[in-house]
XYZ file of C-alpha atoms in Angstrom:
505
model
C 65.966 76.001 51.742
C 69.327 77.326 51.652
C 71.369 80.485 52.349
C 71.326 83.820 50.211
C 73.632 83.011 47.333
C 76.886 85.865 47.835
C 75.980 86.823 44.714
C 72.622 88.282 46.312
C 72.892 92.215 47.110
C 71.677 92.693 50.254
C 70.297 96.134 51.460
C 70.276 97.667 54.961
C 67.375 100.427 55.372
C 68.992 102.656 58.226
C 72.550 103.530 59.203
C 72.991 104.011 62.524
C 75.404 101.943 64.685
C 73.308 98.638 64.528
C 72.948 99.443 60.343
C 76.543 99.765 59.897
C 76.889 96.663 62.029
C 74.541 94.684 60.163
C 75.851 96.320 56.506
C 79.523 94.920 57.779
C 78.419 91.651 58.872
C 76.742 90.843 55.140
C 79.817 92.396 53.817
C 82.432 90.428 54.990
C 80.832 87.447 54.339
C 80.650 88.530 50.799
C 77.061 90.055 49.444
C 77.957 93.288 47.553
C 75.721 95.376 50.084
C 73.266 98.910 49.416
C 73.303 101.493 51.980
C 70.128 103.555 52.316
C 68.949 106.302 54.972
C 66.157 108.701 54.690
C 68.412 111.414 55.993
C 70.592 112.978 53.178
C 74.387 112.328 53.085
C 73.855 109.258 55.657
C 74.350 106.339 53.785
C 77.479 108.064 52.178
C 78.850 108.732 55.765
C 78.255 105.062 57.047
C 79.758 103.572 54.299
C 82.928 105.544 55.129
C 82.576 104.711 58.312
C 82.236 101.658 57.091
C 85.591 101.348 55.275
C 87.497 102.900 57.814
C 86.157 99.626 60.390
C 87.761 97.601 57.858
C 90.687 99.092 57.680
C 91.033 98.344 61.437
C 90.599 95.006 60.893
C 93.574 95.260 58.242
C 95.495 97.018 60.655
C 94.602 93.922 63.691
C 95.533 91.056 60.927
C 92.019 90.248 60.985
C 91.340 90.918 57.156
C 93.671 90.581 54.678
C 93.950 93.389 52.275
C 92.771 92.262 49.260
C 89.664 91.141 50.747
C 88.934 94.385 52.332
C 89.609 96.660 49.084
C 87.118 93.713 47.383
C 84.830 94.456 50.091
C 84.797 98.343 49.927
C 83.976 97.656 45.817
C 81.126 95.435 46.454
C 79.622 98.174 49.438
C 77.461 100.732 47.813
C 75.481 103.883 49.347
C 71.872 104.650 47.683
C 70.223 107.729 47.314
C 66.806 106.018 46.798
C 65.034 103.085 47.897
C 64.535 102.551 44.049
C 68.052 101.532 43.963
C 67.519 98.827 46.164
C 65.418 96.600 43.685
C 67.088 94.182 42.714
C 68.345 92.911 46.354
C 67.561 89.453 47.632
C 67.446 90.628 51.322
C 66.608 94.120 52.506
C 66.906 93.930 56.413
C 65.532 97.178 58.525
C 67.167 99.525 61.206
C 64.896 102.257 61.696
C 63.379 104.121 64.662
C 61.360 101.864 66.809
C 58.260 103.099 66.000
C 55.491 100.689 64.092
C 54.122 103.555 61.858
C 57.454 104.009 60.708
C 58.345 100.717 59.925
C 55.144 99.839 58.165
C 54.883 102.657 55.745
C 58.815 101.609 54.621
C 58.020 98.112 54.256
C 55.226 98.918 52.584
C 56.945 101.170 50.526
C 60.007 98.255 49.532
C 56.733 95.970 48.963
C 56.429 97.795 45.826
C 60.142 97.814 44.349
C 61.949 94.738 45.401
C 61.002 91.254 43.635
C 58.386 89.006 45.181
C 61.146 86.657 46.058
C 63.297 89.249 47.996
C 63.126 88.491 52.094
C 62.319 91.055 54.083
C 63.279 91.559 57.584
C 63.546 93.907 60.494
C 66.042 94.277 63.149
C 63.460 95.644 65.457
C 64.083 94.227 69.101
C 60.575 95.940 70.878
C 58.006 95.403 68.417
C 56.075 92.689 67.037
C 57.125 91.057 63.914
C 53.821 90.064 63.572
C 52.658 93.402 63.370
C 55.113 95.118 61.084
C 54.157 92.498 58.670
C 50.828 92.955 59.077
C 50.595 95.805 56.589
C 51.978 93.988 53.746
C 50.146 92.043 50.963
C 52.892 89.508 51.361
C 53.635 89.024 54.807
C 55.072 85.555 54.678
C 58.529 86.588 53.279
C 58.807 88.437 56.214
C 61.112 87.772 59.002
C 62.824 89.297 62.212
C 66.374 89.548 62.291
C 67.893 90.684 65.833
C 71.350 91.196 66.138
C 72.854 92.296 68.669
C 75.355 95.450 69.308
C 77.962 95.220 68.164
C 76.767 93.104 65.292
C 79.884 92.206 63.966
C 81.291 90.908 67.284
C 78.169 89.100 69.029
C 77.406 85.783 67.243
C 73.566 85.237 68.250
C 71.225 86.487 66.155
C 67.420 85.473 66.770
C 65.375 84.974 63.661
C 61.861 85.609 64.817
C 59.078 84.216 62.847
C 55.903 86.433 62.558
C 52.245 84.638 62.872
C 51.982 84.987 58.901
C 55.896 84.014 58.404
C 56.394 80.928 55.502
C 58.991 78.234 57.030
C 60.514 78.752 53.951
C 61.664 81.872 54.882
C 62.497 81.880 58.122
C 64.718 79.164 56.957
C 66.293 80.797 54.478
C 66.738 83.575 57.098
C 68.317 81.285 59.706
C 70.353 80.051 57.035
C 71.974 83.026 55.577
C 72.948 84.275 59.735
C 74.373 80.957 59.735
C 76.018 80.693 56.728
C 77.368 84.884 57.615
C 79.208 83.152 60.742
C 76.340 83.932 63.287
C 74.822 81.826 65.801
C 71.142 81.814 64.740
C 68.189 80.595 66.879
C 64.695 80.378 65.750
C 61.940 82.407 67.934
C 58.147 82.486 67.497
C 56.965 85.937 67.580
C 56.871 86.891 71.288
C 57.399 90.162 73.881
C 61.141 90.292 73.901
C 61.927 87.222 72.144
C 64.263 84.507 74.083
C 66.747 86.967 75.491
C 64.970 90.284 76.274
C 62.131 88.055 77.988
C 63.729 85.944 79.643
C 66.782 88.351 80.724
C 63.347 90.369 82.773
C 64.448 88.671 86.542
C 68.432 89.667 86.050
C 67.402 93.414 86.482
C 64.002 93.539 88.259
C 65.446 91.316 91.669
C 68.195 93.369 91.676
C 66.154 96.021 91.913
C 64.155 94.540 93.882
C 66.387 93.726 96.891
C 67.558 96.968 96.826
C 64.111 98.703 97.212
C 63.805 95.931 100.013
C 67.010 97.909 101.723
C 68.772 94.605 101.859
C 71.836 95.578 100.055
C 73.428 98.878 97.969
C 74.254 98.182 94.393
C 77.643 97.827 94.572
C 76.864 94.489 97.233
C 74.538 93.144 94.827
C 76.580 93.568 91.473
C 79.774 92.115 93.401
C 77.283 89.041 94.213
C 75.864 88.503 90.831
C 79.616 88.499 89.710
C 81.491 87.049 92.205
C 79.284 84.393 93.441
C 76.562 83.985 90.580
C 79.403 84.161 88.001
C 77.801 87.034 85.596
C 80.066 89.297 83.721
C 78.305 91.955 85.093
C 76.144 92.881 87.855
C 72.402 94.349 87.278
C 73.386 97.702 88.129
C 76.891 98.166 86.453
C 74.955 96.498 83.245
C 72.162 98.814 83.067
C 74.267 102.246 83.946
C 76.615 100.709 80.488
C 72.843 99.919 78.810
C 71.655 103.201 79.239
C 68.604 103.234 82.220
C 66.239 104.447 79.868
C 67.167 102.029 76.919
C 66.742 99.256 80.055
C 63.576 100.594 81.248
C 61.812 100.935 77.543
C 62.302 97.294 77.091
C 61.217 96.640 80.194
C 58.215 98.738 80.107
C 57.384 97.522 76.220
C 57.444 93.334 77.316
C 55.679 94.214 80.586
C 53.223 96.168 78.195
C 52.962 93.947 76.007
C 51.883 91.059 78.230
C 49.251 92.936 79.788
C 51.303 94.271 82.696
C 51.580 90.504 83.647
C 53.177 91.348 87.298
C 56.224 89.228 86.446
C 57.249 91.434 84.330
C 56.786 95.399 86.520
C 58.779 97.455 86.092
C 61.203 99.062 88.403
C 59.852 102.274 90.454
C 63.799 102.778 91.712
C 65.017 102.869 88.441
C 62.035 105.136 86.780
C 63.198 107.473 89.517
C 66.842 107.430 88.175
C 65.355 107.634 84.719
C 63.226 110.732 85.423
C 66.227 112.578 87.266
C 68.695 112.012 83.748
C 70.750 109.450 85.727
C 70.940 107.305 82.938
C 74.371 105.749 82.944
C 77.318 106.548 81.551
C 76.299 108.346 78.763
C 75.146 111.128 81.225
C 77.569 110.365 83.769
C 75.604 109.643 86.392
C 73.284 106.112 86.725
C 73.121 103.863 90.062
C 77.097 104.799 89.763
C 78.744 108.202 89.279
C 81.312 108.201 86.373
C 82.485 111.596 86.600
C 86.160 111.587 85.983
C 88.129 111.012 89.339
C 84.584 109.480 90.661
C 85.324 106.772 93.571
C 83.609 103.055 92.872
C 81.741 102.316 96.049
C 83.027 99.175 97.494
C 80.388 96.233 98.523
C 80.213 95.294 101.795
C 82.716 92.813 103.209
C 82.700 91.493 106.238
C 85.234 91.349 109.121
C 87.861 88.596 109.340
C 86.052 85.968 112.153
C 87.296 82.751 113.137
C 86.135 79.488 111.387
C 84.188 77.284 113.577
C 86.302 73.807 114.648
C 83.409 71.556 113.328
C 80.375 71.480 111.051
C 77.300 68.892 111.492
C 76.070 68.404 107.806
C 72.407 67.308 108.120
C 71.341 65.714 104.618
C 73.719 66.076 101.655
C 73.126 70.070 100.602
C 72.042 69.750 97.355
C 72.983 71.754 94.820
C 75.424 73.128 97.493
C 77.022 69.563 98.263
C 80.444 70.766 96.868
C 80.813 72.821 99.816
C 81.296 69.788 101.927
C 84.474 68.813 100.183
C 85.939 72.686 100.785
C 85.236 72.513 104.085
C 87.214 69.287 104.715
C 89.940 70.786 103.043
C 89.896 73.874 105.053
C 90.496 71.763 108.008
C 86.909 71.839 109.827
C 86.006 69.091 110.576
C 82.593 67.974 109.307
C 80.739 65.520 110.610
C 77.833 63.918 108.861
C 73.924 63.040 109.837
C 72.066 61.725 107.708
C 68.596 63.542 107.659
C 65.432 63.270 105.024
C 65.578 66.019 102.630
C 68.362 67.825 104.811
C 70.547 70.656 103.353
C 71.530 72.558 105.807
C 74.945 72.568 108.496
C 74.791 72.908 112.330
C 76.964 75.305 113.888
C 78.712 74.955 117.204
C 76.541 77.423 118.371
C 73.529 75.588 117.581
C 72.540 77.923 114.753
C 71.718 76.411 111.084
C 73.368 77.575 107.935
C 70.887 77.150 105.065
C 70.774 77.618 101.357
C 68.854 80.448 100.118
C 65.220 78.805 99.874
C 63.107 80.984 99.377
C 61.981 81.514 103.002
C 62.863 84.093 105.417
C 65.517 83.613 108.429
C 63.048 86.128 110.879
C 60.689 82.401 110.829
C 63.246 80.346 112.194
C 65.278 80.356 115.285
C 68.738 81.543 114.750
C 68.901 80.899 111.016
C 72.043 82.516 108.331
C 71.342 81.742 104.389
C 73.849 81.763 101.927
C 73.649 82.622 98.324
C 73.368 80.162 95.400
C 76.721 80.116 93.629
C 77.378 79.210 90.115
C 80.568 76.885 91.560
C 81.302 77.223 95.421
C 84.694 76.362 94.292
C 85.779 78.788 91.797
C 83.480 81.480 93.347
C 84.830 84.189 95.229
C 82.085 85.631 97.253
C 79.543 84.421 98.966
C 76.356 86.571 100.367
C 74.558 85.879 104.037
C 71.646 86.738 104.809
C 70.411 87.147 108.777
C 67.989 89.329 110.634
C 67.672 90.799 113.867
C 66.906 87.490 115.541
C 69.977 85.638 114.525
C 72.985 85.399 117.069
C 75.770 87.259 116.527
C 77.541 84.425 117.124
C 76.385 82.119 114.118
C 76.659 84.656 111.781
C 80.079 84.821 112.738
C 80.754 81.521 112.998
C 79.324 81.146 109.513
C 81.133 84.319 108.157
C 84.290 82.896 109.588
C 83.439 79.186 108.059
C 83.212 81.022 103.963
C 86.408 82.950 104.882
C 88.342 79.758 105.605
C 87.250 78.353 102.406
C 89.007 81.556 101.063
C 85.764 84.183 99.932
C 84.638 87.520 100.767
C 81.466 87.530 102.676
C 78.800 89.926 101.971
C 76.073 89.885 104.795
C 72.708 91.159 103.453
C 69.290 91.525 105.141
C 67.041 89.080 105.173
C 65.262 88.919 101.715
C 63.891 85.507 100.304
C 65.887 83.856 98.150
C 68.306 86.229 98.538
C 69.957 87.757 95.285
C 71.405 84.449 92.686
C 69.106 81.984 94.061
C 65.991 84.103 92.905
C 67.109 85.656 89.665
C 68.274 82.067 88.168
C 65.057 80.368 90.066
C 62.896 83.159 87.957
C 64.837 83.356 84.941
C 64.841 79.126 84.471
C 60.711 79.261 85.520
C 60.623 81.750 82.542
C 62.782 79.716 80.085
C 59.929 76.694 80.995
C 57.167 79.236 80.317
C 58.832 79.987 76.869
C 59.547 76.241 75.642
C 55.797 75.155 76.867
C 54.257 78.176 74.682
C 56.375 77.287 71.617
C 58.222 79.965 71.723
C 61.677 78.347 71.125
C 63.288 75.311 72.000
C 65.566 74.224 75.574
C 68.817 74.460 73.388
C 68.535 77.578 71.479
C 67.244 78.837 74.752
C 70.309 78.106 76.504
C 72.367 79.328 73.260
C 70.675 82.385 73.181
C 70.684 83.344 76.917
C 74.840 82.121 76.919
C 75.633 84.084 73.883
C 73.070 87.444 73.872
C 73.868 88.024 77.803
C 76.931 86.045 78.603
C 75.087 84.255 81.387
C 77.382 81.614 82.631
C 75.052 78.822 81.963
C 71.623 78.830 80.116
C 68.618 78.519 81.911
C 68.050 74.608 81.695
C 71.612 73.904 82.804
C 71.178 75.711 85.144
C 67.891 73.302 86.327
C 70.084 70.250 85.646
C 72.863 71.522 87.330
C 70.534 72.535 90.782
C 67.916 69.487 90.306
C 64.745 69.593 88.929
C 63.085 71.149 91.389
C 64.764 73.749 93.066
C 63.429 76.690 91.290
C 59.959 75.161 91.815
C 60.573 75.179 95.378
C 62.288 78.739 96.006
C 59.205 80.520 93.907
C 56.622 78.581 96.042
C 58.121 79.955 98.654
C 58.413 83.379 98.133
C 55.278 83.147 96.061
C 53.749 82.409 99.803
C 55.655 85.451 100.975
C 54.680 87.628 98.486
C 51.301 86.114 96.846
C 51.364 89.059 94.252
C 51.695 86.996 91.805
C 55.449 87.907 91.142
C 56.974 84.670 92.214
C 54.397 82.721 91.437
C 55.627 79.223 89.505
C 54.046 78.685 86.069
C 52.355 75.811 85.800
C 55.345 74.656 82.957
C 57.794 74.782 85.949
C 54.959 72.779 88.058
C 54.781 70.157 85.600
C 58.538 70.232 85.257
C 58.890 69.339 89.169
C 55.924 67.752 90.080
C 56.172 65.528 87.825
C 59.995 64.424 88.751
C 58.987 64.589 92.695
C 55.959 61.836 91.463
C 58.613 59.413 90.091
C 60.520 59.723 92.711
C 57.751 58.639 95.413
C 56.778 56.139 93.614
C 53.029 57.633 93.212
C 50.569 57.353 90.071
């Protein structure tokens, strides 16, 4: 099955932002395109809108001329959904409300031709049941884009439980063939991104309802040592807090408030107060004009200490070994069964974020996953009221030599990267052993929808097989809620690596 022929009209129902976005997309890759809103004097207004976005594009050399005034000819506002009829694509972007978008579909059922594909933009409602109204629900398809449409390349084409393969082909094809990134998605709570994007927000939140940092500590950690664009908080004030929370609340919903995915009580509070970003002004930040950003904590210079004893090879933290030795501390090597953590001249360990709590050990400092411990430029510790002031200086002192700030948190499990990508790559598992979509358009989609610096399973190459196993076990013993509890895809995943590498049957 291949792509919409350009010679195809293709209709968007619904001009808002995402509408025109959508309209532009099909436009500039060459369908003459229909414009249709319920609300008089709409579709007249986007497609001016419309035209003047091209003209931008003249105006940045990104369009010549010619094509845009061929474009503009080709774009054409509707009064009436009759005058979309003869379209081979009609794609939706209407309130988020089923009712609504049954009773149009269901309305298009009866004008367009039986070979016309039909497909909503909907990013919080089941595919499935949209279609579900229809007499013909296998030419139906999602199509999420995401805002800005013409600038983000993922789209996810979602097939419905009734969708024909031949047209969520033909669907994948035509985003492809329109200069998208498509990746096919079974009908599912939040698809690949909005599912699996769940853990970036709620352990944020969630280590700041601990008290263990403020938001502007955690964001600068996600950033600077995790290697997001954004942080969590920063993210969600630009999202909007209630647009955050609604998808939150709809996947968590619509898995039968499965406790993985609760949602926030810090921010429904910011929600029900009209701190919802900076729409409002106010969010987890204030953006009033002349507003001060509140700084993260940073730590005091402190003096490196003149030697580390590595015991075991630190694991996905090994690189550190080679900054140190570059620093100039010397580092002196032991080897140890399953050891990855460093001795301190004052006898205290330094350990990578695990899971477990320092207040169980004696004199114990974690330190944060990071994306690369080379590039990164902050690192997080974590201590508690038992650890010496003297190792956590020593190991504050031993990060600062290797040239990062140090942000020293309170002692929370897994600390703030090492929990959010352990839970986001045991969700990604989840996904790919419920068919919801495959490892690569997994990692696509998470890369390309939320800019994560790596997708979810390189990620789990990257640490080893079974590090996220092992950091959810353990907070899953901490906290036997059921919130960090490993699905048994991410068992399988680890057990069955650990089995090989025993030896066992």
């Amino acid at each position: 099955m291949t792509a919409l022929d350009l010679s195809s009209p293709v209709a968007v129902v619904g001009t808002g932002t995402m509408g025109q976005g959508i309209a532009q997309v099909a436009l500039v890759a060459g369908h003459p395109v229909r414009l249709y809103d319920a609300a008089a004097g709409r579709a007249r207004d986007a497609a001016a809108a419309i035209g003047a976005r091209l003209d931008r594009l003249v105006e940045k050399g990104r369009l010549g001329a010619a094509d845009r005034d061929a474009a503009r000819a080709r774009l054409e506002p509707v009064e009436s959904l009759a005058g979309l009829a003869d379209c081979g694509l009609v794609v939706e972007a209407v309130l988020e409300r089923l009712d609504v978008k049954q009773q149009l579909f269901g309305e298009l059922e009866e004008i367009v031709a039986e070979d016309c594909l039909l497909a909503t933009n909907t990013s919080s409602l089941s595919v499935t049941a949209i279609a579900g109204a229809l007499r013909h629900p296998g030419r139906f398809v999602g199509l999420h884009f995401f805002n800005p449409a013409p600038l983000l390349p993922l789209v996810e084409v979602v097939s419905g439980f009734a969708t024909d393969v031949t047209s969520a082909t033909r669907a994948y094809e035509t985003a492809r063939a329109w200069g998208k990134t498509p990746v096919a998605c079974a009908d599912t709570p939040g698809f690949i991104v909005n599912r699996i994007a769940r853990p970036f927000y709620a352990e944020a939140f969630a280590v700041y309802e601990a008290q263990a940092a403020d938001p502007a500590t955690i964001d600068a950690v996600l950033r600077e040592c995790g290697g997001f664009k954004m942080g969590a908080f920063e993210l969600t004030d630009l999202i909007g807090q209630d647009v955050n929370e609604s998808v939150t609340h709809s996947v968590w919903q619509s898995f039968f408030q499965d406790v993985r995915f609760t949602p926030s009580l810090a921010q429904r509070r910011l929600v029900e107060s009209g701190r919802l970003g900076r729409k409002t002004g106010h969010g987890w930040y204030d953006h009033s004009e002349g507003a001060e950003r509140p700084e993260p904590h940073t730590a005091d210079k402190e003096q490196p200490p003149a030697y580390v004893v590595a015991e075991g090879g630190l694991g996905p933290a090994a690189e550190l070994l080679a900054l140190i030795r570059e620093a100039g501390i010397q580092v002196r090597e032991e080897d140890e069964d399953n050891g990855t953590r460093l001795v301190l001249p004052s006898g205290g360990q330094l350990v990578l974020a695990d899971g477990q709590t320092c207040v169980e050990f004696r004199d114990v400092v974690h330190f944060d996953l990071a994306s690369n411990y080379r590039t990164a430029t902050r690192v997080a510790l974590s201590a508690c009221q038992d650890t010496s002031p003297r190792t956590l200086a020593e190991a504050t002192g031993l990060f600062q030599a290797l040239g990062k700030d140090v942000s020293v948190i309170g002692d929370a499990p897994g600390m703030i990267v090492a929990r959010t990508v352990a839970r986001i790559i045991d969700l990604a598992h989840d996904a790919v052993a419920k068919g919801v979509a495959t490892e690569e358009d997994i990692d696509t989609a998470m890369r390309l929808g939320v800019n994560y610096p790596l997708g979810p399973f390189e990620w789990d190459r990257r640490l080893g097989r079974e590090f996220a196993f092992d950091v959810l076990d353990e907070m899953h013993e901490r906290d036997p809620s059921g919130r960090y509890a490993p699905s048994l895809a991410l068992y399988r995943h680890a057990y069955a690596v650990a089995d090989k590498r025993e030896g066992t049957s």
